Amino acid sequence: GILNGLIQKSCYDIRNKYHGIISKWFAECDSYPTVKELKDSYNATEKKIRLDYLIYTYLQSLTTIKSETKKNYKYCLDLFDDFINSYVKEQTLSSILNKNTIINFEQHLIMIKHESQQDYAESNGLSVEGIKYSPVTLLQYKHIVLKFLNYIADKYSIKRIETKFNTVHY
């Protein structure tokens, strides 16, 4: 308590974050966390993630798929990265690793008209209003994002997202 000003306030904020994590852990598990469990919990709840780096490592881990499939994964995950950067304020693991993120991403894809689709439509004299992602494409993209999010969950020892998707008709 001898430090004054912003340094003291910052120290108290850090102490309170860790104290909150430890208290929550004790309430849920009836025991105190180990150092590794505390670090994993901090990474999940407080640490801002670098989604572009995680996408890169995920794509590098996909060694058994064809290059064309990997390009499709990359396109989908780039759309997902844009979505997260544009619409998710708190970019921590706990805020992203849930089913609602995938549902919101799907709604985002339904609403947007990607620039390349607009360019294609305009250059071929097609109506831009008629270009949308098909229900099959949306389902495929949701599964790609689900696999990616579960990859992140496994990497940080967090509970995986268990869900099944139905096709969307709009």
Coordinates of N, CA and C in Angstrom, one line a residue:
G1 N 0.8 -1.2 0.0 CA 0.0 0.0 0.0 C 0.8 1.3 0.0
I2 N 2.2 1.2 -0.2 CA 3.0 2.4 -0.2 C 3.1 3.0 -1.5
L3 N 2.7 2.3 -2.6 CA 2.8 2.9 -3.9 C 1.5 3.7 -4.1
N4 N 1.6 4.8 -4.7 CA 0.5 5.7 -4.9 C 0.1 5.9 -6.4
G5 N -1.1 6.3 -6.6 CA -1.5 6.7 -7.9 C -1.9 5.5 -8.8
L6 N -1.5 5.6 -10.1 CA -1.9 4.6 -11.1 C -1.2 3.3 -10.9
I7 N 0.0 3.3 -10.4 CA 0.7 2.0 -10.1 C 0.0 1.2 -9.1
Q8 N -0.4 1.9 -8.0 CA -1.2 1.2 -6.9 C -2.5 0.6 -7.5
K9 N -3.2 1.5 -8.2 CA -4.5 1.1 -8.8 C -4.3 -0.1 -9.7
S10 N -3.3 -0.1 -10.6 CA -3.0 -1.2 -11.5 C -2.7 -2.5 -10.7
C11 N -1.9 -2.4 -9.7 CA -1.6 -3.6 -8.8 C -2.9 -4.2 -8.2
Y12 N -3.7 -3.3 -7.7 CA -5.0 -3.8 -7.1 C -5.9 -4.4 -8.2
D13 N -5.9 -3.9 -9.4 CA -6.7 -4.5 -10.4 C -6.3 -5.9 -10.8
I14 N -4.9 -6.0 -10.9 CA -4.4 -7.3 -11.2 C -4.7 -8.3 -10.1
R15 N -4.5 -7.9 -8.8 CA -4.8 -8.8 -7.7 C -6.2 -9.2 -7.7
N16 N -7.1 -8.2 -7.9 CA -8.5 -8.5 -7.9 C -9.0 -9.5 -9.0
K17 N -8.3 -9.4 -10.2 CA -8.6 -10.3 -11.3 C -8.3 -11.7 -10.9
Y18 N -7.1 -11.9 -10.4 CA -6.7 -13.2 -9.9 C -7.5 -13.7 -8.7
H19 N -7.8 -12.9 -7.8 CA -8.6 -13.2 -6.7 C -10.0 -13.7 -7.2
G20 N -10.6 -13.0 -8.1 CA -11.9 -13.4 -8.7 C -11.8 -14.7 -9.4
I21 N -10.7 -15.0 -10.1 CA -10.6 -16.3 -10.8 C -10.5 -17.4 -9.8
I22 N -9.7 -17.2 -8.7 CA -9.4 -18.2 -7.7 C -10.8 -18.5 -6.9
S23 N -11.5 -17.4 -6.6 CA -12.7 -17.6 -5.9 C -13.8 -18.3 -6.7
K24 N -13.9 -18.0 -8.0 CA -14.8 -18.7 -8.9 C -14.4 -20.1 -9.0
W25 N -13.2 -20.4 -9.2 CA -12.7 -21.8 -9.3 C -13.0 -22.6 -8.0
F26 N -12.8 -22.0 -6.8 CA -13.1 -22.7 -5.6 C -14.5 -22.9 -5.4
A27 N -15.4 -22.0 -5.9 CA -16.8 -22.2 -5.8 C -17.3 -23.3 -6.7
E28 N -16.7 -23.4 -7.8 CA -17.1 -24.5 -8.8 C -16.5 -25.8 -8.5
C29 N -15.3 -25.9 -8.0 CA -14.6 -27.2 -7.9 C -14.3 -27.6 -6.5
D30 N -14.6 -26.8 -5.5 CA -14.4 -27.1 -4.1 C -12.9 -27.3 -3.8
S31 N -12.0 -26.7 -4.6 CA -10.6 -26.8 -4.3 C -9.9 -25.6 -5.0
Y32 N -8.7 -25.3 -4.6 CA -8.0 -24.2 -5.2 C -7.3 -24.7 -6.5
P33 N -7.2 -23.8 -7.5 CA -6.5 -24.2 -8.8 C -5.0 -24.3 -8.6
T34 N -4.4 -25.1 -9.5 CA -3.0 -25.2 -9.6 C -2.5 -24.0 -10.4
V35 N -1.2 -23.8 -10.5 CA -0.7 -22.7 -11.3 C -1.1 -22.8 -12.8
K36 N -1.0 -24.0 -13.3 CA -1.4 -24.3 -14.7 C -2.9 -24.0 -14.9
E37 N -3.7 -24.4 -14.0 CA -5.2 -24.2 -14.1 C -5.5 -22.7 -14.0
L38 N -4.8 -22.0 -13.1 CA -5.0 -20.6 -13.0 C -4.6 -19.9 -14.3
K39 N -3.4 -20.3 -14.9 CA -3.0 -19.7 -16.1 C -4.0 -19.9 -17.2
D40 N -4.5 -21.2 -17.4 CA -5.4 -21.5 -18.4 C -6.7 -20.7 -18.2
S41 N -7.2 -20.6 -17.0 CA -8.4 -19.8 -16.7 C -8.2 -18.3 -17.1
Y42 N -7.0 -17.8 -16.7 CA -6.7 -16.4 -17.1 C -6.7 -16.2 -18.6
N43 N -6.1 -17.2 -19.3 CA -6.1 -17.1 -20.8 C -7.5 -17.1 -21.4
A44 N -8.3 -17.9 -20.8 CA -9.7 -18.1 -21.3 C -10.6 -16.9 -21.0
T45 N -10.4 -16.2 -19.9 CA -11.3 -15.1 -19.5 C -10.7 -13.7 -19.7
E46 N -9.5 -13.5 -19.7 CA -8.9 -12.2 -19.6 C -8.0 -11.9 -20.9
K47 N -7.3 -12.8 -21.3 CA -6.3 -12.5 -22.4 C -7.0 -12.4 -23.7
K48 N -6.7 -11.3 -24.4 CA -7.2 -11.1 -25.7 C -6.4 -12.0 -26.7
I49 N -7.2 -12.6 -27.6 CA -6.5 -13.6 -28.5 C -6.2 -13.0 -29.8
R50 N -5.2 -13.6 -30.4 CA -4.8 -13.2 -31.8 C -5.5 -14.3 -32.7
L51 N -6.6 -14.0 -33.2 CA -7.4 -14.9 -34.0 C -6.7 -15.2 -35.4
D52 N -6.0 -14.2 -36.0 CA -5.3 -14.5 -37.2 C -4.2 -15.5 -37.0
Y53 N -3.5 -15.4 -35.9 CA -2.4 -16.4 -35.6 C -3.0 -17.8 -35.4
L54 N -4.1 -17.9 -34.7 CA -4.8 -19.1 -34.4 C -5.3 -19.8 -35.7
I55 N -5.8 -18.9 -36.6 CA -6.2 -19.4 -37.9 C -5.1 -20.0 -38.7
Y56 N -3.9 -19.3 -38.7 CA -2.7 -19.8 -39.4 C -2.3 -21.1 -38.8
T57 N -2.2 -21.2 -37.5 CA -1.8 -22.5 -36.9 C -2.8 -23.6 -37.2
Y58 N -4.0 -23.3 -37.2 CA -5.0 -24.3 -37.5 C -4.9 -24.8 -38.9
L59 N -4.7 -23.9 -39.8 CA -4.6 -24.3 -41.2 C -3.3 -25.1 -41.4
Q60 N -2.2 -24.8 -40.7 CA -1.0 -25.6 -40.8 C -1.2 -27.0 -40.2
S61 N -2.1 -27.1 -39.2 CA -2.3 -28.4 -38.6 C -3.1 -29.4 -39.5
L62 N -3.8 -28.8 -40.5 CA -4.6 -29.6 -41.5 C -3.7 -30.2 -42.6
T63 N -3.1 -31.3 -42.3 CA -2.1 -31.9 -43.2 C -2.7 -32.9 -44.1
T64 N -3.9 -33.4 -43.7 CA -4.5 -34.6 -44.5 C -5.6 -34.1 -45.5
I65 N -5.8 -32.8 -45.6 CA -6.8 -32.4 -46.6 C -6.2 -31.8 -47.8
K66 N -7.0 -31.8 -48.9 CA -6.5 -31.3 -50.2 C -6.3 -29.7 -50.1
S67 N -5.5 -29.3 -51.0 CA -5.2 -27.8 -51.0 C -6.4 -27.0 -51.3
E68 N -7.3 -27.5 -52.2 CA -8.5 -26.7 -52.5 C -9.4 -26.6 -51.3
T69 N -9.5 -27.7 -50.6 CA -10.3 -27.7 -49.4 C -9.7 -26.7 -48.3
K70 N -8.4 -26.7 -48.3 CA -7.7 -25.8 -47.3 C -8.0 -24.3 -47.7
K71 N -8.1 -24.1 -49.1 CA -8.4 -22.7 -49.5 C -9.8 -22.3 -49.1
N72 N -10.7 -23.3 -49.2 CA -12.1 -23.0 -48.7 C -12.2 -22.7 -47.2
Y73 N -11.4 -23.5 -46.5 CA -11.3 -23.3 -45.0 C -10.7 -21.9 -44.8
K74 N -9.7 -21.5 -45.5 CA -9.1 -20.2 -45.3 C -10.1 -19.1 -45.6
Y75 N -10.8 -19.2 -46.7 CA -11.8 -18.2 -47.1 C -12.8 -18.1 -46.0
C76 N -13.4 -19.2 -45.5 CA -14.4 -19.2 -44.4 C -13.8 -18.6 -43.2
L77 N -12.6 -19.0 -42.7 CA -12.1 -18.5 -41.5 C -11.6 -17.0 -41.6
D78 N -11.3 -16.5 -42.8 CA -11.0 -15.1 -43.0 C -12.3 -14.3 -42.8
L79 N -13.4 -14.8 -43.3 CA -14.7 -14.2 -43.1 C -15.1 -14.2 -41.6
F80 N -14.8 -15.3 -40.9 CA -15.0 -15.4 -39.5 C -14.2 -14.4 -38.7
D81 N -12.9 -14.2 -39.1 CA -12.0 -13.3 -38.5 C -12.5 -11.8 -38.7
D82 N -13.0 -11.5 -39.9 CA -13.5 -10.2 -40.2 C -14.8 -10.0 -39.3
F83 N -15.6 -11.0 -39.2 CA -16.8 -10.9 -38.3 C -16.4 -10.6 -36.9
I84 N -15.5 -11.4 -36.3 CA -15.1 -11.2 -34.9 C -14.5 -9.8 -34.7
N85 N -13.6 -9.4 -35.6 CA -13.0 -8.1 -35.5 C -14.0 -6.9 -35.6
S86 N -15.1 -7.1 -36.4 CA -16.0 -6.1 -36.6 C -17.1 -6.0 -35.5
Y87 N -17.5 -7.2 -35.0 CA -18.8 -7.2 -34.2 C -18.6 -7.7 -32.8
V88 N -17.5 -8.3 -32.5 CA -17.3 -8.8 -31.1 C -16.3 -7.8 -30.4
K89 N -16.9 -7.2 -29.3 CA -16.1 -6.2 -28.6 C -15.0 -6.9 -27.7
E90 N -15.4 -7.8 -27.0 CA -14.5 -8.5 -26.0 C -14.0 -9.8 -26.7
Q91 N -12.8 -9.8 -27.2 CA -12.2 -10.9 -27.9 C -11.4 -11.8 -27.0
T92 N -12.0 -12.4 -26.1 CA -11.3 -13.4 -25.2 C -11.9 -14.8 -25.6
L93 N -11.2 -15.8 -25.1 CA -11.6 -17.1 -25.4 C -13.0 -17.4 -24.9
S94 N -13.3 -17.0 -23.7 CA -14.6 -17.3 -23.1 C -15.7 -16.6 -23.9
S95 N -15.4 -15.5 -24.5 CA -16.5 -14.8 -25.2 C -16.7 -15.3 -26.6
I96 N -15.7 -16.0 -27.2 CA -15.8 -16.5 -28.5 C -16.2 -18.0 -28.6
L97 N -15.7 -18.8 -27.6 CA -15.9 -20.2 -27.7 C -17.3 -20.6 -27.1
N98 N -18.3 -20.3 -28.0 CA -19.7 -20.8 -27.6 C -20.5 -20.9 -28.9
K99 N -21.6 -21.6 -28.7 CA -22.5 -21.8 -29.9 C -23.1 -20.5 -30.5
N100 N -23.3 -19.5 -29.6 CA -23.9 -18.3 -30.1 C -23.0 -17.6 -31.1
T101 N -21.7 -17.7 -30.9 CA -20.8 -17.1 -31.9 C -21.0 -17.6 -33.3
I102 N -21.2 -19.0 -33.4 CA -21.4 -19.6 -34.7 C -22.8 -19.1 -35.2
I103 N -23.8 -19.1 -34.4 CA -25.1 -18.6 -34.9 C -25.1 -17.2 -35.3
N104 N -24.4 -16.3 -34.6 CA -24.2 -14.9 -35.0 C -23.4 -14.8 -36.3
F105 N -22.4 -15.6 -36.4 CA -21.7 -15.6 -37.7 C -22.5 -16.0 -38.9
E106 N -23.4 -17.0 -38.7 CA -24.3 -17.4 -39.7 C -25.2 -16.3 -40.1
Q107 N -25.8 -15.6 -39.1 CA -26.7 -14.5 -39.4 C -25.9 -13.4 -40.1
H108 N -24.7 -13.2 -39.8 CA -23.9 -12.2 -40.4 C -23.7 -12.6 -41.9
L109 N -23.4 -13.8 -42.2 CA -23.3 -14.3 -43.6 C -24.6 -14.1 -44.4
I110 N -25.7 -14.4 -43.7 CA -27.0 -14.2 -44.4 C -27.2 -12.8 -44.8
M111 N -26.8 -11.8 -44.0 CA -27.0 -10.4 -44.2 C -26.0 -9.8 -45.2
I112 N -24.8 -10.3 -45.2 CA -23.8 -9.6 -46.1 C -23.9 -10.1 -47.5
K113 N -23.4 -9.3 -48.4 CA -23.2 -9.6 -49.8 C -21.7 -9.4 -50.0
H114 N -21.0 -10.4 -50.1 CA -19.5 -10.3 -50.2 C -19.1 -9.5 -51.5
E115 N -18.1 -8.7 -51.4 CA -17.6 -7.9 -52.5 C -17.4 -8.6 -53.8
S116 N -16.7 -9.8 -53.6 CA -16.5 -10.6 -54.8 C -17.7 -11.1 -55.5
Q117 N -18.8 -11.3 -54.7 CA -20.1 -11.7 -55.3 C -20.7 -10.5 -56.0
Q118 N -20.6 -9.4 -55.4 CA -21.1 -8.2 -56.0 C -20.4 -7.9 -57.3
D119 N -19.1 -8.0 -57.3 CA -18.3 -7.7 -58.5 C -18.7 -8.7 -59.6
Y120 N -18.9 -10.0 -59.3 CA -19.2 -11.0 -60.2 C -20.6 -10.7 -60.8
A121 N -21.5 -10.4 -59.9 CA -22.9 -10.1 -60.4 C -23.0 -8.9 -61.3
E122 N -22.3 -7.8 -60.9 CA -22.3 -6.6 -61.7 C -21.6 -6.8 -63.1
S123 N -20.5 -7.6 -63.1 CA -19.8 -7.8 -64.4 C -20.6 -8.7 -65.3
N124 N -21.4 -9.6 -64.8 CA -22.2 -10.5 -65.6 C -23.7 -10.1 -65.7
G125 N -24.0 -8.8 -65.3 CA -25.3 -8.3 -65.5 C -26.4 -8.9 -64.6
L126 N -26.0 -9.5 -63.5 CA -26.9 -10.2 -62.6 C -27.4 -9.2 -61.5
S127 N -28.5 -9.5 -60.9 CA -29.0 -8.7 -59.8 C -28.1 -9.0 -58.6
V128 N -27.6 -7.9 -58.0 CA -26.8 -8.1 -56.7 C -27.7 -8.6 -55.6
E129 N -29.0 -8.2 -55.6 CA -29.9 -8.6 -54.5 C -30.1 -10.1 -54.5
G130 N -29.9 -10.8 -55.6 CA -30.2 -12.2 -55.6 C -29.1 -13.1 -55.2
I131 N -27.9 -12.5 -55.0 CA -26.7 -13.3 -54.6 C -26.6 -13.4 -53.1
K132 N -26.7 -14.7 -52.6 CA -26.6 -15.0 -51.2 C -25.9 -16.3 -51.1
Y133 N -25.5 -16.6 -49.8 CA -24.9 -17.9 -49.6 C -26.0 -18.9 -49.5
S134 N -25.8 -20.1 -50.2 CA -26.8 -21.1 -50.2 C -26.8 -21.8 -48.8
P135 N -28.0 -22.4 -48.5 CA -28.1 -23.1 -47.2 C -27.0 -24.2 -47.0
V136 N -26.6 -24.8 -48.0 CA -25.5 -25.8 -47.9 C -24.2 -25.2 -47.6
T137 N -23.9 -24.1 -48.2 CA -22.7 -23.3 -48.0 C -22.7 -22.8 -46.5
L138 N -23.8 -22.3 -46.1 CA -23.9 -21.8 -44.7 C -23.6 -23.0 -43.7
L139 N -24.2 -24.1 -44.0 CA -24.0 -25.3 -43.1 C -22.5 -25.7 -43.1
Q140 N -21.9 -25.7 -44.3 CA -20.5 -26.0 -44.4 C -19.6 -25.1 -43.6
Y141 N -19.9 -23.8 -43.7 CA -19.1 -22.8 -43.0 C -19.3 -22.9 -41.5
K142 N -20.5 -23.2 -41.1 CA -20.7 -23.4 -39.6 C -19.9 -24.5 -39.1
H143 N -19.8 -25.6 -39.9 CA -19.0 -26.8 -39.5 C -17.5 -26.4 -39.5
I144 N -17.1 -25.7 -40.4 CA -15.6 -25.3 -40.5 C -15.3 -24.4 -39.2
V145 N -16.2 -23.5 -38.9 CA -15.9 -22.6 -37.7 C -16.0 -23.4 -36.4
L146 N -17.0 -24.4 -36.4 CA -17.1 -25.3 -35.2 C -15.8 -26.1 -35.0
K147 N -15.2 -26.6 -36.1 CA -14.0 -27.4 -36.0 C -12.8 -26.5 -35.5
F148 N -12.8 -25.3 -36.1 CA -11.8 -24.3 -35.7 C -11.9 -23.9 -34.2
L149 N -13.1 -23.6 -33.7 CA -13.3 -23.2 -32.3 C -13.0 -24.4 -31.4
N150 N -13.3 -25.6 -31.8 CA -12.9 -26.8 -31.0 C -11.4 -27.0 -31.0
Y151 N -10.8 -26.7 -32.1 CA -9.3 -26.7 -32.1 C -8.7 -25.8 -31.1
I152 N -9.3 -24.6 -31.0 CA -8.8 -23.6 -30.0 C -9.1 -24.1 -28.6
A153 N -10.3 -24.7 -28.4 CA -10.7 -25.2 -27.1 C -9.7 -26.3 -26.6
D154 N -9.3 -27.2 -27.6 CA -8.4 -28.2 -27.2 C -7.0 -27.6 -26.9
K155 N -6.6 -26.6 -27.7 CA -5.3 -26.0 -27.5 C -5.2 -25.3 -26.1
Y156 N -6.3 -24.8 -25.6 CA -6.2 -24.1 -24.3 C -6.9 -24.9 -23.2
S157 N -7.2 -26.1 -23.4 CA -7.8 -27.0 -22.4 C -9.1 -26.5 -21.9
I158 N -10.0 -26.0 -22.8 CA -11.3 -25.5 -22.5 C -12.3 -26.5 -23.0
K159 N -13.5 -26.5 -22.4 CA -14.6 -27.4 -22.8 C -14.9 -27.1 -24.3
R160 N -15.0 -28.2 -25.1 CA -15.4 -28.1 -26.5 C -16.8 -27.7 -26.7
I161 N -17.2 -27.2 -27.8 CA -18.5 -26.9 -28.2 C -19.2 -28.1 -28.8
E162 N -20.2 -28.6 -28.2 CA -20.9 -29.8 -28.6 C -22.2 -29.4 -29.2
T163 N -22.4 -29.5 -30.5 CA -23.7 -29.0 -31.1 C -23.9 -29.7 -32.4
K164 N -25.1 -29.7 -32.9 CA -25.4 -30.2 -34.2 C -26.2 -29.0 -34.9
F165 N -26.0 -28.9 -36.2 CA -26.6 -27.8 -37.0 C -27.6 -28.4 -38.0
N166 N -28.6 -27.6 -38.2 CA -29.6 -27.8 -39.2 C -29.4 -26.8 -40.3
T167 N -29.8 -27.1 -41.5 CA -29.7 -26.2 -42.6 C -30.7 -25.0 -42.4
V168 N -30.4 -23.9 -42.9 CA -31.2 -22.7 -42.7 C -31.9 -22.4 -44.0
H169 N -33.2 -22.1 -43.9 CA -33.9 -21.8 -45.1 C -34.4 -20.3 -44.9
Y170 N -33.9 -19.5 -45.9 CA -34.3 -18.1 -45.8 C -34.9 -17.6 -47.1

